[in-house]
mmCIF file of N, CA and C in Angstrom:
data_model
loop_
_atom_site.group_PDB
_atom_site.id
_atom_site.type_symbol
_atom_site.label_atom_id
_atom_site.label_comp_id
_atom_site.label_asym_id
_atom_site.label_seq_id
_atom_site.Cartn_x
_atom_site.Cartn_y
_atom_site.Cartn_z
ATOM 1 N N UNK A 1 0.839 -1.177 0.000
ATOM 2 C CA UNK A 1 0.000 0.000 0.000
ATOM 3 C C UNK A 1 0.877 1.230 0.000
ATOM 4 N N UNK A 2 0.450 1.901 -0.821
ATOM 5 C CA UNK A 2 1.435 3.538 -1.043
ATOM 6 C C UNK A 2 0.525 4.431 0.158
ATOM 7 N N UNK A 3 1.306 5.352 0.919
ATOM 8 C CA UNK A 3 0.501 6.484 1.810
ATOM 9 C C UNK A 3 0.293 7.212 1.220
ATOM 10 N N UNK A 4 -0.562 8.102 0.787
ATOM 11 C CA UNK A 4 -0.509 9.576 0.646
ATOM 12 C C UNK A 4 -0.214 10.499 1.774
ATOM 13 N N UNK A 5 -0.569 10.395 2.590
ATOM 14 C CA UNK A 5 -0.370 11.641 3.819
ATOM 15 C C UNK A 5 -0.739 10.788 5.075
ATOM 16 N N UNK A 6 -0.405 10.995 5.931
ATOM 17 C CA UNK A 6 -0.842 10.500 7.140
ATOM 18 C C UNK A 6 -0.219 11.129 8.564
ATOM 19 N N UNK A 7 -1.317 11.612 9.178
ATOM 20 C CA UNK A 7 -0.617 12.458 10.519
ATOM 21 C C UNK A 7 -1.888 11.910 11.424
ATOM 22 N N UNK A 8 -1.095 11.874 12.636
ATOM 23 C CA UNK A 8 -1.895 10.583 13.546
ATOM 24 C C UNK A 8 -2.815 11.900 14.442
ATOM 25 N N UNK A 9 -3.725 11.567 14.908
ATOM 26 C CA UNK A 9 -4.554 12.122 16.463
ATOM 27 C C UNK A 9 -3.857 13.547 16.712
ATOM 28 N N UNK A 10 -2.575 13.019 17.001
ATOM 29 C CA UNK A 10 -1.635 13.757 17.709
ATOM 30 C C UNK A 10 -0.898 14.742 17.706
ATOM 31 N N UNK A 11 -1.318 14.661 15.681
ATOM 32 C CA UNK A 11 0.183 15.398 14.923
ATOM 33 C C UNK A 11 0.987 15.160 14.531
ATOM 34 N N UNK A 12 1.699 13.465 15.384
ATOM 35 C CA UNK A 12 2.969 13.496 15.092
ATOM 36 C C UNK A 12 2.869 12.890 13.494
ATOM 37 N N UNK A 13 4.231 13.160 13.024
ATOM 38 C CA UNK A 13 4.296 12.779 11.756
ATOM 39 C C UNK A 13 5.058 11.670 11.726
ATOM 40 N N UNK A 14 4.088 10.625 11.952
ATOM 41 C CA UNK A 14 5.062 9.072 11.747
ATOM 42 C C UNK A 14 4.125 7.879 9.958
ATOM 43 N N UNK A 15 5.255 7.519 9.885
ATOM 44 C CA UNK A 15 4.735 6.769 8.429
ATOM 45 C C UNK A 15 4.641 5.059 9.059
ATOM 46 N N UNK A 16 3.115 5.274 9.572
ATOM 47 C CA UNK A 16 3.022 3.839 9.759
ATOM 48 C C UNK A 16 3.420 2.367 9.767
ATOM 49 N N UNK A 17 3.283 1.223 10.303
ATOM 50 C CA UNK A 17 3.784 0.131 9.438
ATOM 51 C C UNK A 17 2.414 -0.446 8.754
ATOM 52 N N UNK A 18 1.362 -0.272 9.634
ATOM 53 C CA UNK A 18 -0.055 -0.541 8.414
ATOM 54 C C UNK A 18 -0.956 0.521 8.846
ATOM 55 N N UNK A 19 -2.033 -0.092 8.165
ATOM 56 C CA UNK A 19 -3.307 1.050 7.768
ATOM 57 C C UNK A 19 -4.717 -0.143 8.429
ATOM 58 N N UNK A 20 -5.282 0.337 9.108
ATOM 59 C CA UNK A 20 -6.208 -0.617 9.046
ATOM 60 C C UNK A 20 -7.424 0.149 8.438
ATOM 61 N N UNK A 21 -8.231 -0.801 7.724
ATOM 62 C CA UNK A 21 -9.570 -0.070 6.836
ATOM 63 C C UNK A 21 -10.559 -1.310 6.648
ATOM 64 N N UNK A 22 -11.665 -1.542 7.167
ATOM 65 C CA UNK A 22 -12.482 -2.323 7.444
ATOM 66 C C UNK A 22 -12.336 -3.604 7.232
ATOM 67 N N UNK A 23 -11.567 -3.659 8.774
ATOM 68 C CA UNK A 23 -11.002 -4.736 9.455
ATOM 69 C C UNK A 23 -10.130 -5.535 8.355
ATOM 70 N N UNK A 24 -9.688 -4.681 7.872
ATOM 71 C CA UNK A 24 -8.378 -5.750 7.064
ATOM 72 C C UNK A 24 -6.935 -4.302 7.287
ATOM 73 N N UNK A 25 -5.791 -5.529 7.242
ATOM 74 C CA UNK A 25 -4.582 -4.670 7.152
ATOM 75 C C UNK A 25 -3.922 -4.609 6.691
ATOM 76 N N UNK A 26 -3.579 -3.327 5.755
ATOM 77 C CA UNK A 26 -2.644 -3.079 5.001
ATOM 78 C C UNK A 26 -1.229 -2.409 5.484
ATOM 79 N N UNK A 27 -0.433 -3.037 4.978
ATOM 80 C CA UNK A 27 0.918 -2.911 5.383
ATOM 81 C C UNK A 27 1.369 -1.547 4.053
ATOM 82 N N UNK A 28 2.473 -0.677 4.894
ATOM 83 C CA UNK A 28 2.642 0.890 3.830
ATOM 84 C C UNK A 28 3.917 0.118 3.693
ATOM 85 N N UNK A 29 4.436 -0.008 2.177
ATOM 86 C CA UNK A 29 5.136 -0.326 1.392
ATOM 87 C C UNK A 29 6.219 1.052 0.485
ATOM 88 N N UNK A 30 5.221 2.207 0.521
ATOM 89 C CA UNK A 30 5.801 3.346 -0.160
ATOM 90 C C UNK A 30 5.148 4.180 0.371
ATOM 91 N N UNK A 31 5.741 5.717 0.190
ATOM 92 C CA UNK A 31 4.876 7.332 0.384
ATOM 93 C C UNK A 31 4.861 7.435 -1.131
ATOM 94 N N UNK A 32 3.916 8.004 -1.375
ATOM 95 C CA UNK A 32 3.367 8.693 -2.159
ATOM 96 C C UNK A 32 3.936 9.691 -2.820
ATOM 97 N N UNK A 33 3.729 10.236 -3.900
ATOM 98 C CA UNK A 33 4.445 11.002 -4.429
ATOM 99 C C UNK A 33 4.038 12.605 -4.145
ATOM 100 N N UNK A 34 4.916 13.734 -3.321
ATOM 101 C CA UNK A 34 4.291 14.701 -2.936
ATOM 102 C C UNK A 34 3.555 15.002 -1.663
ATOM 103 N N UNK A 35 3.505 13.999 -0.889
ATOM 104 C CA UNK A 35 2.187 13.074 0.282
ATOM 105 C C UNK A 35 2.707 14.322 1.714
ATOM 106 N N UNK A 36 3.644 14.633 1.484
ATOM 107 C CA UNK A 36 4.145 15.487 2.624
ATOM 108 C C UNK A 36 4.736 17.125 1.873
ATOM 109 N N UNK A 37 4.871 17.040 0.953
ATOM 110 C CA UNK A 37 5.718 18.098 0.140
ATOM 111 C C UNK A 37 5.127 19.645 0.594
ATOM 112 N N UNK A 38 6.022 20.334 0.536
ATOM 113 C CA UNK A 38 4.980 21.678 0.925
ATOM 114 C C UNK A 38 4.558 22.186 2.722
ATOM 115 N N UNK A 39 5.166 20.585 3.371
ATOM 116 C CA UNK A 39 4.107 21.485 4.680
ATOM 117 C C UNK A 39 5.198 21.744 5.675
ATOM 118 N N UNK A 40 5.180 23.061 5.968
ATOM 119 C CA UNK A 40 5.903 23.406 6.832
ATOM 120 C C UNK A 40 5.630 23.123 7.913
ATOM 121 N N UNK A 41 5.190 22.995 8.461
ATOM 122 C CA UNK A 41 4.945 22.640 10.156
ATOM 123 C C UNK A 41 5.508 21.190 10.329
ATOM 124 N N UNK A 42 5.958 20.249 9.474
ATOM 125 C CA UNK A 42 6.779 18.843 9.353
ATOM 126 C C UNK A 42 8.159 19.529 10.163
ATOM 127 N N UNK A 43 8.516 19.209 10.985
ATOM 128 C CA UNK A 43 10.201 19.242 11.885
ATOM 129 C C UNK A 43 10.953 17.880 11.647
ATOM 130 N N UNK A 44 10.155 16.965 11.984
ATOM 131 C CA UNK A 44 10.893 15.626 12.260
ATOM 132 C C UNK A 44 9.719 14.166 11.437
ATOM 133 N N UNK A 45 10.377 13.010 11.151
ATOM 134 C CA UNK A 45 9.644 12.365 10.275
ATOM 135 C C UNK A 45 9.978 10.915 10.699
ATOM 136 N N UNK A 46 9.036 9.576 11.618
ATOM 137 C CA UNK A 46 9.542 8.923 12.160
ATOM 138 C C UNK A 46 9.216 7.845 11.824
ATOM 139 N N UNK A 47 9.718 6.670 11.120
ATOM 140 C CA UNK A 47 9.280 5.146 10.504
ATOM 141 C C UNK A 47 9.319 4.410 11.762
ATOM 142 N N UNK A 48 8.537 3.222 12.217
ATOM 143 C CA UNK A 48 9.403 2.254 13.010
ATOM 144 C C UNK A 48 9.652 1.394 12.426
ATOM 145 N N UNK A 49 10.595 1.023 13.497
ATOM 146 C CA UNK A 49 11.736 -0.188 13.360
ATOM 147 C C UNK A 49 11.248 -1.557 12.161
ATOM 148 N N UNK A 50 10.080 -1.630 12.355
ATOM 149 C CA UNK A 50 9.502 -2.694 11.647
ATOM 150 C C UNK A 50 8.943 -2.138 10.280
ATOM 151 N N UNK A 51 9.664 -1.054 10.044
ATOM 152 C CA UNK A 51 9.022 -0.379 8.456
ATOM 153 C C UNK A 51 9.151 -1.450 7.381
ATOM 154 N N UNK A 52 8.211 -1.654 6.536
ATOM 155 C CA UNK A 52 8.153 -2.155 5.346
ATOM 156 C C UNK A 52 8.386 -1.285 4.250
ATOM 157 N N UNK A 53 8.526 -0.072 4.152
ATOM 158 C CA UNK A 53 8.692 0.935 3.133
ATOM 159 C C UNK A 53 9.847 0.586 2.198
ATOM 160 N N UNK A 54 9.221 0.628 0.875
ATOM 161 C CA UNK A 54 10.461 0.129 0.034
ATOM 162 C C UNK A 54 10.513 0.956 -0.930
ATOM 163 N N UNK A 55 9.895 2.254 -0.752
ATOM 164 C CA UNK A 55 9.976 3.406 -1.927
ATOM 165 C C UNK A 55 9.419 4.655 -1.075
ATOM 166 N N UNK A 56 10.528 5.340 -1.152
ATOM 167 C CA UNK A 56 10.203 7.072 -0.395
ATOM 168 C C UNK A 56 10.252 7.707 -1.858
ATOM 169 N N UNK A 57 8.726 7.762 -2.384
ATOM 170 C CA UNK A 57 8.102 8.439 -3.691
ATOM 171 C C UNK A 57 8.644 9.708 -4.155
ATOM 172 N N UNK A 58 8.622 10.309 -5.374
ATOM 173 C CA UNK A 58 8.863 11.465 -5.473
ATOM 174 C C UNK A 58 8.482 12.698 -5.006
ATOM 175 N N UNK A 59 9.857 13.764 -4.216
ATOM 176 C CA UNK A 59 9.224 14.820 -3.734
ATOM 177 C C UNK A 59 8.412 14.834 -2.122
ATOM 178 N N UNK A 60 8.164 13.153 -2.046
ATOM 179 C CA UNK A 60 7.547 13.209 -0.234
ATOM 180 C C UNK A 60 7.709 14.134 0.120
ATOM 181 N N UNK A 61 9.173 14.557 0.683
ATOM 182 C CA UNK A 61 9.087 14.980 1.891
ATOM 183 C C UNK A 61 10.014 16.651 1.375
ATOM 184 N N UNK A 62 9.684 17.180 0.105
ATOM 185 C CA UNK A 62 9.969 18.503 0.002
ATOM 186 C C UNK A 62 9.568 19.935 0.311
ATOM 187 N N UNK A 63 10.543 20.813 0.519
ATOM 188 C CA UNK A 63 10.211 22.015 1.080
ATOM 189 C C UNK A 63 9.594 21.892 2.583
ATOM 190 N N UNK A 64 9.889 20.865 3.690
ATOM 191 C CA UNK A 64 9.615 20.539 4.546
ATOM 192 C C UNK A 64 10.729 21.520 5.476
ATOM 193 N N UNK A 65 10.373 21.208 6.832
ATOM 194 C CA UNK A 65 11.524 21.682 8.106
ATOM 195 C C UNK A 65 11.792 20.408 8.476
ATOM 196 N N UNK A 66 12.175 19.273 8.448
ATOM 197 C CA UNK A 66 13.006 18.074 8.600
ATOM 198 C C UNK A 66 13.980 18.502 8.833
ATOM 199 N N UNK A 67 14.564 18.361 9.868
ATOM 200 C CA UNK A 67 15.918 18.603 10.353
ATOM 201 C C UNK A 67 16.821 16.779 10.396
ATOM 202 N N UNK A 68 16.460 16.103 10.670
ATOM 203 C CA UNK A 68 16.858 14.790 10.420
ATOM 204 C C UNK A 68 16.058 13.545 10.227
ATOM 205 N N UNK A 69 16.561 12.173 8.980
ATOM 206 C CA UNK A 69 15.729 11.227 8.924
ATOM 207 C C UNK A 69 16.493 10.406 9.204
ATOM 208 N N UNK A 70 15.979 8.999 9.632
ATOM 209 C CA UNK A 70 16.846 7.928 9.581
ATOM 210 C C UNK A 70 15.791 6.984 8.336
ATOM 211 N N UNK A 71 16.921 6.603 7.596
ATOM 212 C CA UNK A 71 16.280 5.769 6.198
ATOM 213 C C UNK A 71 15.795 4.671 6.731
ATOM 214 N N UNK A 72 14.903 3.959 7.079
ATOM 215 C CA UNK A 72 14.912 2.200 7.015
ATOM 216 C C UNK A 72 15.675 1.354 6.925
ATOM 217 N N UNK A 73 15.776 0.520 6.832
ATOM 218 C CA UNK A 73 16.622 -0.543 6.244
ATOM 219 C C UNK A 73 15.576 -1.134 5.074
ATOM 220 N N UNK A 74 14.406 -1.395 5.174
ATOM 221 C CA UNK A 74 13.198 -1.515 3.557
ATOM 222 C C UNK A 74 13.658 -0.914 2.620
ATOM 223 N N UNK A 75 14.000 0.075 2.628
ATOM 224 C CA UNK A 75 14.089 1.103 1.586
ATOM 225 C C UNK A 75 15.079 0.584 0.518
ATOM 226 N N UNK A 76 14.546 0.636 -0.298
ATOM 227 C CA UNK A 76 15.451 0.061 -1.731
ATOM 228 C C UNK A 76 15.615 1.295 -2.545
ATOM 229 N N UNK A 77 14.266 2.127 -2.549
ATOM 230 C CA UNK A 77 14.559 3.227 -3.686
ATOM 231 C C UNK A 77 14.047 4.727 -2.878
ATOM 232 N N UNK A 78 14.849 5.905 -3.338
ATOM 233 C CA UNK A 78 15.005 7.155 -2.895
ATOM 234 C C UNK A 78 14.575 7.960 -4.369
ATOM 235 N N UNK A 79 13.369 7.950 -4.400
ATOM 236 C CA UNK A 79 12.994 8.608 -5.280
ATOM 237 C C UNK A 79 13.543 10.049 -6.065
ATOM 238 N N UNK A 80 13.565 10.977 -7.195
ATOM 239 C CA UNK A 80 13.398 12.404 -7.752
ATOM 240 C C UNK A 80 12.958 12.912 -6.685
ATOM 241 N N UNK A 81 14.079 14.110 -6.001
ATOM 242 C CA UNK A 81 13.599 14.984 -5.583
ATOM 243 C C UNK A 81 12.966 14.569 -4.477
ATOM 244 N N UNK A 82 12.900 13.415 -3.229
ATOM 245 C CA UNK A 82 11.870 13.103 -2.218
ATOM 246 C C UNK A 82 12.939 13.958 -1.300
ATOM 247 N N UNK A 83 13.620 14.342 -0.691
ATOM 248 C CA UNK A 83 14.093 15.360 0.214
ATOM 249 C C UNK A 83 14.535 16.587 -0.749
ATOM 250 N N UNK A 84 14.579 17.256 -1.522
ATOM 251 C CA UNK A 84 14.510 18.364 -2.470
ATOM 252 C C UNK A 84 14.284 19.625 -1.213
ATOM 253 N N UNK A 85 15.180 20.614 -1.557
ATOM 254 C CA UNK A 85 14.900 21.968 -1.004
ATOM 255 C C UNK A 85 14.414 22.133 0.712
ATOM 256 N N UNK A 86 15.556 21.080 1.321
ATOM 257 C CA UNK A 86 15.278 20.982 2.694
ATOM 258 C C UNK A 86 16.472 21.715 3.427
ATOM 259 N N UNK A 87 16.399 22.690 3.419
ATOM 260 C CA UNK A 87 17.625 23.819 3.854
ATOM 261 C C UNK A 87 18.210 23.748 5.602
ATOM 262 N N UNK A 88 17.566 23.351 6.592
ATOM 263 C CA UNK A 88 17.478 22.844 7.771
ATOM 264 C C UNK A 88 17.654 21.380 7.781
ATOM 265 N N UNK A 89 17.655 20.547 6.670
ATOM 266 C CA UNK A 89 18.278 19.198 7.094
ATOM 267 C C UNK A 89 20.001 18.685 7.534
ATOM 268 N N UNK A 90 19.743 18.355 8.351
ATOM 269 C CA UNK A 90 21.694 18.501 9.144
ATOM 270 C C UNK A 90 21.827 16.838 8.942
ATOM 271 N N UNK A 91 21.114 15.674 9.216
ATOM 272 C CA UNK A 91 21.577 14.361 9.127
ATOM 273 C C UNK A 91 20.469 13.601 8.364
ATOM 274 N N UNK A 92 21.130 12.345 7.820
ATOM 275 C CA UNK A 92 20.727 11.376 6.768
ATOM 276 C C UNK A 92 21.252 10.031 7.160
ATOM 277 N N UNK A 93 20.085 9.183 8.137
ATOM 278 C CA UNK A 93 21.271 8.291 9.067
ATOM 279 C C UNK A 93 20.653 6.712 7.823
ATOM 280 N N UNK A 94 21.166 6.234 7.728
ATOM 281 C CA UNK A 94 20.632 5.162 6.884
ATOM 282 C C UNK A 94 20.925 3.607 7.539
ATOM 283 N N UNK A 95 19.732 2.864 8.000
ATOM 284 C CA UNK A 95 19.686 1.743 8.940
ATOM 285 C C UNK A 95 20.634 0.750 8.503
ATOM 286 N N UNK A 96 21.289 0.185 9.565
ATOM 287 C CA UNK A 96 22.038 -1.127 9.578
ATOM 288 C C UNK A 96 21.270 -2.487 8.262
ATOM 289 N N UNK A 97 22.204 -2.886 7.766
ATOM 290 C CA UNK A 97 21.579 -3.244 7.201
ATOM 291 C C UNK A 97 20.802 -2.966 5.721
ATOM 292 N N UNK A 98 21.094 -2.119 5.211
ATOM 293 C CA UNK A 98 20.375 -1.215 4.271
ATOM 294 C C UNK A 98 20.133 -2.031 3.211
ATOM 295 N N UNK A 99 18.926 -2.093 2.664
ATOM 296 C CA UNK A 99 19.044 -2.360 1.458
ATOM 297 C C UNK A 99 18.579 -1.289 0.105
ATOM 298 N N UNK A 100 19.206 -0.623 0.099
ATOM 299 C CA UNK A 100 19.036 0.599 -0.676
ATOM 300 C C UNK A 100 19.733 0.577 -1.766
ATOM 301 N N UNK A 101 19.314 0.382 -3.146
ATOM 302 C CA UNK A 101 19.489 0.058 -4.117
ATOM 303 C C UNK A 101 20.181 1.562 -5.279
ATOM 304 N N UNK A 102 18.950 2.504 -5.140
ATOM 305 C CA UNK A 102 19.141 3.836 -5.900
ATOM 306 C C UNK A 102 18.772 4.842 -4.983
ATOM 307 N N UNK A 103 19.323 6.010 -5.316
ATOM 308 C CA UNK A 103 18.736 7.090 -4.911
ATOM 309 C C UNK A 103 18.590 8.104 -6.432
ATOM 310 N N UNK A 104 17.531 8.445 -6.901
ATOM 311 C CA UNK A 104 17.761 9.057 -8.072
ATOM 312 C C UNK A 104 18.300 10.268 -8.069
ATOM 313 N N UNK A 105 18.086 11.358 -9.215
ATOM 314 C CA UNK A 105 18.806 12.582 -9.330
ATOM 315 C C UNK A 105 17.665 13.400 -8.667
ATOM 316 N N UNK A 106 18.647 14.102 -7.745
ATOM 317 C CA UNK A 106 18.452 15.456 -6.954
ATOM 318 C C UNK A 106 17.359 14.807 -5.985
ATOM 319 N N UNK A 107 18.076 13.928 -5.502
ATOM 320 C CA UNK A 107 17.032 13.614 -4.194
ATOM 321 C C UNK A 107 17.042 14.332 -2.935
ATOM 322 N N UNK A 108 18.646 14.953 -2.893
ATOM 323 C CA UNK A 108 19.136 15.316 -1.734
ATOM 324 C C UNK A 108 19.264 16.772 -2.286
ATOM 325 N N UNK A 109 19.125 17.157 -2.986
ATOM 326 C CA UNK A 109 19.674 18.911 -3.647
ATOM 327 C C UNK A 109 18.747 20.050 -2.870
ATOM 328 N N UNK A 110 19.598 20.398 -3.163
ATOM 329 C CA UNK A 110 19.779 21.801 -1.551
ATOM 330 C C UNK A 110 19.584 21.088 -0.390
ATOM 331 N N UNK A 111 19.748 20.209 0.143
ATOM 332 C CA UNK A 111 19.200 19.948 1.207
ATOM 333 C C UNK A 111 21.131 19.982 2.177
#
């Protein structure tokens, strides 16, 4: 299952490990393309440990205030532009283990 957006009760901005939707569960596999892009009030961006995410989509998480992510270890692909124009990002910690295949062009630019 791809996310488009998802911010819990609370606010916080965490990317699930599933979705539940009448009584079945879907496990988030990717963000969406754009699914976060644009919102400033984003600081920090938190997967758990048990992420299945195997594609951070194009642009996710641009023009955000992310000051630091830690990649997954799921993550195979780093989409166009998914951290793009993040001027306050200081670290890019990438999990033990990684299986991270590509990161395309200008994923990380200005950031």
């Amino acid at each position: 299952m791809r996310i488009q957006c998802w911010i819990n009760k609370n606010q916080d901005k965490v990317i699930p490990y599933s979705i539940f939707y009448k009584e079945q569960e879907f496990v988030v596999t990717s963000t969406g393309s754009m699914c976060f892009c644009n919102r400033s009030n984003i600081e920090s961006i938190e997967f758990p440990l048990n992420s299945k995410i195997e594609i951070i989509g194009e642009r996710s998480f641009c023009h955000t205030q992310i000051t630091a992510v830690k990649i997954p270890s799921s993550v195979k692909t780093i989409k166009y532009r998914a951290f793009f124009d993040i001027k306050c990002l200081e670290s890019v910690e990438f999990s033990e283990n990684s299986q991270l295949d590509k990161i395309e062009e200008k994923a990380f630019k200005y950031a």
